[in-house]
Short mmCIF file of C-alpha atoms in Angstrom, two decimals:
data_model
loop_
_atom_site.label_atom_id
_atom_site.label_comp_id
_atom_site.label_asym_id
_atom_site.label_seq_id
_atom_site.Cartn_x
_atom_site.Cartn_y
_atom_site.Cartn_z
CA MET L 1 15.46 127.08 91.59
CA THR L 2 14.54 124.29 89.18
CA GLU L 3 18.05 124.21 87.98
CA ASP L 4 19.11 122.76 91.32
CA ARG L 5 16.89 119.71 91.01
CA PRO L 6 18.31 116.54 89.46
CA PHE L 7 18.06 116.29 85.75
CA ALA L 8 16.66 113.17 84.06
CA HIS L 9 19.93 111.15 83.98
CA GLN L 10 20.76 112.24 87.64
CA ARG L 11 17.43 111.19 88.82
CA ARG L 12 17.67 107.81 87.16
CA GLU L 13 21.09 107.22 88.61
CA ARG L 14 19.73 107.99 92.05
CA ILE L 15 16.74 105.72 91.53
CA VAL L 16 19.09 102.81 90.53
CA ASP L 17 21.25 103.66 93.67
CA GLU L 18 18.16 103.52 95.92
CA LEU L 19 17.03 100.34 94.36
CA ARG L 20 20.47 98.69 94.97
CA ARG L 21 20.36 99.84 98.56
CA HIS L 22 16.76 98.75 99.40
CA GLY L 23 15.92 96.08 96.81
CA ASN L 24 12.63 97.95 95.93
CA VAL L 25 11.49 101.51 95.76
CA ARG L 26 8.08 103.24 95.77
CA VAL L 27 6.99 106.04 93.38
CA ARG L 28 5.71 108.12 96.25
CA ASP L 29 8.91 107.87 98.26
CA LEU L 30 11.08 108.68 95.25
CA ALA L 31 9.11 111.69 94.31
CA ARG L 32 9.54 113.14 97.74
CA LEU L 33 13.21 112.26 97.76
CA LEU L 34 13.93 113.74 94.39
CA GLU L 35 11.51 116.71 94.79
CA VAL L 36 9.69 115.88 91.55
CA SER L 37 6.15 114.85 90.70
CA GLU L 38 5.07 111.19 90.78
CA PRO L 39 4.35 111.16 86.97
CA THR L 40 8.04 112.23 86.43
CA VAL L 41 9.23 109.31 88.58
CA ARG L 42 6.92 106.88 86.67
CA ARG L 43 8.49 108.04 83.41
CA ASP L 44 11.96 107.54 84.80
CA ILE L 45 11.05 104.05 86.07
CA ALA L 46 9.56 103.12 82.61
CA ALA L 47 12.76 104.32 80.94
CA LEU L 48 14.98 102.26 83.36
CA ASP L 49 12.67 99.24 82.87
CA ALA L 50 13.01 99.51 79.09
CA ARG L 51 16.87 99.34 79.52
CA GLY L 52 16.72 96.30 81.79
CA LEU L 53 18.00 98.19 84.83
CA LEU L 54 14.94 97.47 87.00
CA THR L 55 11.60 95.76 86.96
CA LYS L 56 8.57 97.99 87.06
CA VAL L 57 5.79 96.96 89.42
CA HIS L 58 2.56 98.53 90.63
CA GLY L 59 3.46 101.69 92.61
CA GLY L 60 7.23 101.29 92.28
CA ALA L 61 10.11 99.08 91.05
CA THR L 62 12.21 96.09 92.10
CA LEU L 63 15.53 94.70 91.09
CA PRO L 64 15.48 93.28 87.56
CA THR L 65 14.29 89.70 87.44
CA ALA L 66 15.81 88.92 83.92
CA LEU L 67 18.07 90.46 81.47
CA HIS L 68 16.70 93.02 79.06
CA PRO L 69 15.15 91.32 76.00
CA GLY L 70 17.66 91.07 73.14
CA ARG L 71 20.77 91.32 75.23
CA THR L 72 23.23 88.44 75.32
CA PRO L 73 23.01 86.57 78.67
CA ALA L 74 26.26 86.80 80.48
CA ARG L 75 26.49 83.08 81.58
CA ARG L 76 23.46 83.62 83.77
CA ASN L 77 21.40 80.85 82.20
CA ARG L 78 24.32 78.30 81.99
CA PRO L 79 23.94 75.77 84.76
CA GLY L 80 27.12 75.19 86.92
CA THR L 81 28.94 78.30 85.65
CA ALA L 82 29.91 81.35 87.74
CA PRO L 83 28.94 84.80 86.49
CA LEU L 84 31.53 86.75 84.54
CA THR L 85 33.65 89.07 86.71
CA ILE L 86 35.10 92.32 85.35
CA GLY L 87 37.82 94.29 87.12
CA MET L 88 37.76 98.06 87.08
CA VAL L 89 40.64 100.34 88.06
CA VAL L 90 39.97 104.11 88.39
CA PRO L 91 42.34 106.86 89.51
CA SER L 92 40.00 108.53 91.95
CA LEU L 93 36.99 107.56 94.05
CA ASP L 94 35.95 111.08 95.26
CA TYR L 95 35.64 113.22 92.11
CA TYR L 96 34.29 112.62 88.56
CA TRP L 97 34.76 108.78 88.81
CA PRO L 98 31.98 108.00 91.35
CA ARG L 99 29.44 108.56 88.57
CA VAL L 100 31.41 106.49 85.99
CA VAL L 101 31.47 103.67 88.51
CA SER L 102 27.82 103.97 89.27
CA GLY L 103 26.96 103.55 85.59
CA ALA L 104 29.26 100.57 85.35
CA ARG L 105 27.64 98.99 88.38
CA ALA L 106 24.17 99.64 87.03
CA ALA L 107 25.11 97.92 83.72
CA ALA L 108 26.84 94.98 85.49
CA MET L 109 23.72 94.41 87.62
CA ALA L 110 21.45 94.41 84.57
CA LEU L 111 23.71 92.05 82.69
CA GLY L 112 24.23 89.62 85.51
CA VAL L 113 28.05 90.16 85.85
CA GLN L 114 30.17 91.04 88.91
CA LEU L 115 32.29 94.17 89.11
CA GLN L 116 35.47 94.25 91.19
CA LEU L 117 36.50 97.91 91.79
CA ARG L 118 39.99 99.13 92.69
CA GLY L 119 40.98 102.71 93.36
CA SER L 120 44.32 103.85 92.13
CA SER L 121 45.95 107.32 91.60
CA TYR L 122 47.30 109.39 88.75
CA ASP L 123 50.55 107.34 88.92
CA GLN L 124 51.60 104.62 86.57
CA ALA L 125 53.33 102.55 89.24
CA GLU L 126 50.18 102.53 91.43
CA ASP L 127 48.12 101.63 88.28
CA ARG L 128 50.25 98.59 87.66
CA ARG L 129 50.07 97.48 91.25
CA GLN L 130 46.27 97.63 91.36
CA ILE L 131 45.92 95.95 87.88
CA SER L 132 48.42 93.27 88.87
CA ARG L 133 46.53 92.46 92.02
CA LEU L 134 43.29 91.87 90.09
CA ILE L 135 45.16 89.67 87.59
CA GLU L 136 46.97 87.59 90.28
CA ALA L 137 43.69 86.93 92.14
CA GLY L 138 42.63 85.00 89.06
CA GLN L 139 39.02 86.12 89.40
CA VAL L 140 38.47 88.57 86.59
CA GLN L 141 37.86 87.76 82.90
CA GLY L 142 38.17 91.35 81.70
CA LEU L 143 39.53 94.76 82.76
CA LEU L 144 38.19 98.26 82.55
CA LEU L 145 41.14 100.67 83.01
CA ALA L 146 41.83 104.27 83.29
CA PRO L 147 45.58 104.32 83.39
CA THR L 148 47.91 107.36 83.51
CA LEU L 149 49.04 107.98 79.89
CA ASP L 150 51.12 111.09 80.07
CA GLY L 151 54.74 111.71 81.11
CA GLU L 152 57.51 109.22 80.60
CA GLY L 153 56.96 105.53 80.04
CA VAL L 154 53.63 105.85 78.22
CA GLY L 155 54.71 103.51 75.46
CA GLU L 156 55.87 100.89 77.91
CA MET L 157 52.56 101.22 79.83
CA VAL L 158 50.52 100.81 76.73
CA ASP L 159 52.58 97.66 75.74
CA TRP L 160 52.15 96.30 79.27
CA ILE L 161 48.41 96.64 79.14
CA SER L 162 48.24 95.11 75.72
CA ASP L 163 50.11 92.06 76.99
CA LEU L 164 47.73 91.38 79.91
CA PRO L 165 46.22 87.92 79.95
CA VAL L 166 42.64 89.18 79.84
CA PRO L 167 40.82 91.61 77.51
CA THR L 168 41.09 95.30 78.36
CA ILE L 169 39.02 98.30 77.57
CA MET L 170 40.25 101.80 78.51
CA VAL L 171 37.75 104.12 80.13
CA GLU L 172 37.96 107.94 79.62
CA ARG L 173 41.39 107.28 78.13
CA GLN L 174 42.83 106.65 74.72
CA THR L 175 46.38 105.99 73.61
CA PRO L 176 48.09 109.28 72.79
CA HIS L 177 50.06 107.99 69.82
CA TRP L 178 49.65 105.38 67.18
CA THR L 179 51.69 102.18 67.53
CA PRO L 180 50.95 98.69 66.38
CA THR L 181 50.15 97.78 69.98
CA ALA L 182 48.08 100.82 70.71
CA SER L 183 46.03 100.34 67.53
CA GLN L 184 44.50 97.19 68.99
CA LEU L 185 43.25 98.69 72.19
CA GLU L 186 39.66 99.52 72.69
CA TRP L 187 38.33 102.49 74.55
CA VAL L 188 35.18 104.46 75.48
CA ARG L 189 35.49 108.10 76.57
CA SER L 190 33.65 111.37 76.61
CA ASP L 191 33.95 113.68 73.63
CA HIS L 192 35.59 116.46 75.67
CA ALA L 193 36.65 118.32 72.51
CA LEU L 194 33.05 118.59 71.43
CA GLY L 195 32.05 119.61 75.03
CA LEU L 196 34.47 122.57 74.85
CA GLU L 197 33.18 123.55 71.40
CA MET L 198 29.59 123.56 72.94
CA ALA L 199 30.85 126.04 75.60
CA VAL L 200 32.49 128.33 73.12
CA ARG L 201 29.55 128.36 70.79
CA HIS L 202 27.19 129.14 73.70
CA LEU L 203 29.16 132.25 74.72
CA HIS L 204 29.39 133.24 71.03
CA GLU L 205 25.62 132.97 70.62
CA HIS L 206 25.26 135.28 73.55
CA GLY L 207 27.40 137.98 71.95
CA HIS L 208 30.91 137.37 73.28
CA ARG L 209 33.60 137.87 70.82
CA ARG L 210 36.63 137.68 73.09
CA ILE L 211 36.59 134.45 75.11
CA GLY L 212 39.31 133.00 77.46
CA LEU L 213 40.08 129.42 78.44
CA VAL L 214 41.58 128.30 81.78
CA LEU L 215 42.73 124.73 81.73
CA SER L 216 43.90 122.45 84.52
CA GLU L 217 47.59 121.84 84.23
CA SER L 218 47.77 118.03 84.71
CA SER L 219 44.36 116.66 83.70
CA PRO L 220 44.22 114.02 81.08
CA THR L 221 41.17 115.93 79.81
CA SER L 222 42.98 119.09 79.02
CA ALA L 223 44.51 117.97 75.73
CA HIS L 224 41.07 117.11 74.34
CA LEU L 225 39.65 120.45 75.57
CA ALA L 226 42.56 122.36 73.91
CA ARG L 227 41.70 120.65 70.60
CA GLY L 228 38.04 121.67 70.95
CA TRP L 229 39.05 125.21 71.82
CA PHE L 230 41.21 125.77 68.73
CA LYS L 231 38.68 124.14 66.42
CA ALA L 232 35.75 126.20 67.75
CA CYS L 233 37.70 129.47 67.62
CA ALA L 234 38.84 128.80 64.01
CA GLU L 235 35.35 128.00 62.83
CA LEU L 236 33.78 131.03 64.56
CA ASP L 237 36.77 133.29 63.58
CA LEU L 238 37.44 134.09 67.26
CA PRO L 239 40.98 134.84 68.67
CA SER L 240 42.38 131.73 70.35
CA ASP L 241 45.35 133.27 72.21
CA PHE L 242 43.74 133.50 75.59
CA LEU L 243 44.57 129.97 76.78
CA VAL L 244 45.94 129.75 80.40
CA ARG L 245 47.27 126.39 81.80
CA ARG L 246 47.06 126.97 85.53
CA ALA L 247 45.25 125.32 88.38
CA VAL L 248 43.28 127.93 90.48
CA SER L 249 41.15 125.96 92.90
CA LEU L 250 40.99 126.95 96.47
CA HIS L 251 43.63 124.47 97.64
CA VAL L 252 46.26 125.73 95.23
CA PRO L 253 48.75 127.95 96.97
CA GLY L 254 48.63 131.45 95.60
CA HIS L 255 45.46 130.80 93.71
CA ARG L 256 44.15 134.33 94.42
CA ARG L 257 47.26 135.89 92.87
CA ILE L 258 46.89 133.69 89.90
CA ILE L 259 43.24 134.57 89.39
CA GLU L 260 44.01 138.26 89.77
CA GLY L 261 46.51 137.96 86.94
CA ILE L 262 44.05 136.08 84.66
CA LEU L 263 41.31 138.70 85.27
CA ASP L 264 43.69 141.60 84.75
CA ARG L 265 44.56 140.03 81.40
CA CYS L 266 40.83 139.66 80.65
CA ARG L 267 40.34 143.45 81.28
CA ARG L 268 43.33 144.37 79.07
CA SER L 269 42.25 142.10 76.18
CA GLY L 270 38.51 142.78 76.34
CA VAL L 271 37.56 139.12 77.29
CA THR L 272 33.88 138.95 78.47
CA GLY L 273 33.41 135.24 78.63
CA LEU L 274 35.73 132.72 80.51
CA ILE L 275 35.57 128.89 80.29
CA VAL L 276 37.29 127.26 83.36
CA HIS L 277 38.23 123.61 83.74
CA SER L 278 37.35 122.10 86.09
CA ASP L 279 34.52 122.82 88.54
CA PRO L 280 36.64 123.58 91.67
CA ASP L 281 38.66 126.03 89.58
CA ALA L 282 35.47 127.73 88.26
CA LEU L 283 34.03 128.03 91.77
CA SER L 284 37.33 129.54 92.93
CA VAL L 285 37.12 132.12 90.04
CA ALA L 286 33.48 132.79 90.77
CA GLN L 287 34.21 133.40 94.51
CA TYR L 288 37.01 135.90 93.67
CA LEU L 289 34.90 137.85 91.14
CA THR L 290 32.14 138.16 93.73
CA GLU L 291 34.69 139.39 96.32
CA GLN L 292 35.97 141.99 93.89
CA GLY L 293 32.49 143.22 92.96
CA VAL L 294 32.62 141.89 89.36
CA ALA L 295 29.09 140.96 88.32
CA ILE L 296 28.49 137.45 86.89
CA PRO L 297 27.44 137.37 84.03
CA ASP L 298 26.92 141.02 83.42
CA ASP L 299 30.63 142.00 83.60
CA ILE L 300 31.97 138.58 82.71
CA ALA L 301 30.22 135.31 81.82
CA LEU L 302 31.46 132.07 83.29
CA VAL L 303 31.25 128.40 82.11
CA GLY L 304 32.70 125.48 83.94
CA TYR L 305 33.64 121.95 82.88
CA ASP L 306 32.75 118.51 84.60
CA ASP L 307 29.48 119.82 86.33
CA GLU L 308 30.30 117.96 89.54
CA VAL L 309 29.66 120.96 91.91
CA ALA L 310 29.08 123.92 89.57
CA HIS L 311 25.49 124.25 90.81
CA LEU L 312 26.70 125.09 94.21
CA ALA L 313 28.22 128.45 93.22
CA GLN L 314 26.33 131.69 93.55
CA PRO L 315 25.23 132.30 90.93
CA ALA L 316 25.02 128.75 89.78
CA ILE L 317 27.61 128.12 87.02
CA THR L 318 26.72 126.92 83.57
CA ALA L 319 28.79 123.81 82.97
CA VAL L 320 29.55 121.26 80.31
CA ARG L 321 28.59 117.81 81.83
CA PRO L 322 30.18 114.66 80.38
CA ALA L 323 27.80 111.69 80.53
CA LYS L 324 29.94 109.87 83.11
CA ALA L 325 27.45 107.24 84.06
CA ARG L 326 26.87 106.49 80.45
CA VAL L 327 30.54 105.95 79.84
CA GLY L 328 30.65 103.48 82.64
CA ARG L 329 27.62 101.70 81.32
CA VAL L 330 28.94 101.45 77.76
CA ALA L 331 32.34 100.22 79.05
CA VAL L 332 30.71 97.22 80.82
CA GLU L 333 28.38 96.43 77.79
CA MET L 334 31.35 96.48 75.49
CA MET L 335 33.39 94.16 77.79
CA VAL L 336 30.53 91.73 78.14
CA SER L 337 30.05 91.73 74.35
CA ARG L 338 33.71 91.05 73.87
CA LEU L 339 33.75 88.23 76.38
CA VAL L 340 30.73 86.54 75.00
CA GLU L 341 31.58 86.97 71.27
CA GLY L 342 35.33 86.63 71.57
CA ARG L 343 37.42 87.29 68.59
CA HIS L 344 34.49 87.36 66.17
CA ARG L 345 33.49 90.80 67.46
CA PRO L 346 35.23 93.81 65.80
CA GLY L 347 37.11 96.11 68.02
CA GLN L 348 35.16 99.30 69.12
CA ARG L 349 36.18 102.85 70.08
CA VAL L 350 33.18 104.91 71.43
CA LEU L 351 32.82 108.66 71.95
CA VAL L 352 29.97 109.59 74.29
CA LEU L 353 28.50 113.09 73.82
CA PRO L 354 28.43 115.55 76.75
CA GLU L 355 25.69 118.14 77.29
CA LEU L 356 25.69 121.82 78.46
CA ASN L 357 23.66 122.62 81.44
CA LEU L 358 22.63 126.32 81.32
CA ARG L 359 22.57 128.25 84.56
CA ASP L 360 22.77 131.87 85.70
CA SER L 361 26.46 132.45 85.26
CA SER L 362 26.47 132.74 81.47
CA VAL L 363 22.98 134.07 80.55
CA LYS L 364 22.02 137.65 81.49
CA ARG L 365 18.70 138.08 83.13
CA PRO L 366 16.08 139.88 81.19
CA GLU L 367 16.34 143.04 83.26
CA SER L 368 20.06 143.25 82.49
CA LEU L 369 19.70 143.13 78.71
#
């Protein structure tokens, strides 16, 4: 199905990855690899060339030979100076974050800066260790951070980050409360609240008037999704009481029992559309529904969030996809701008809009209407 082929931003990320790996790429090879036409690949290469991420040549592309016109050189043209180095600490290297890192690396390559990556965990103590190691090495001029900002000690963590000796920008994070210290921190993150609104409005447009939301218990994203949920339900005059905060992915002990309880509540309350965060949880729900003979989307429509593996389900799951690579790119561009312009640049806080990828789990086929 065409939905399983990479979308434009996915294709372009793959092209940049192949370029970094091989140094040059050919249109013919990329078309075969990505399962698209050669004109489509040429359009992708032209778009990447316009952003300075590669140099278009006859029949393919090579690594960029210069910065994109109009961008501030990151010390590249200053004789005798080393390139800027930006440290990046992310909580995971196997889900969600690889695409953020890929975008950051692409921007760093285009701007002529180096990126030092460190993996952490969803733990403040480990965050501090990894950040401290980068600082102590004395090689980074700025930091992109995705710290844990829930639980105890959040205020202390924010103060500690604010006191670091190099500029910092938070990635997919923002301080949960206003304080004089927190008010000075910059961040770039996905607009998850809007993403959830998009999911609710999509189901509403397809006739669903009782919708449920299943949120991950410990994800930093959940608070933003809950805000989007209540906002969308209020504006559409929908009940907002069906909000479950439980993890239901396959590795969670007792996940089948939890899903059974959620679906029993769906039947009793007349819910016909369900939004599940995140993808592994949505796949677990889809698998259980199929085993129980519940038709998707005829009996219940399903929408996931994150769009990391939603396309692997049967049927493929409609999902909200945060622009992860774009978040990484913007974070690097913001940091380079801050390092080059210094205190003269006003602080920035950027929201990056997600998109809704429609698949078979939420839209009934014509013969079912």
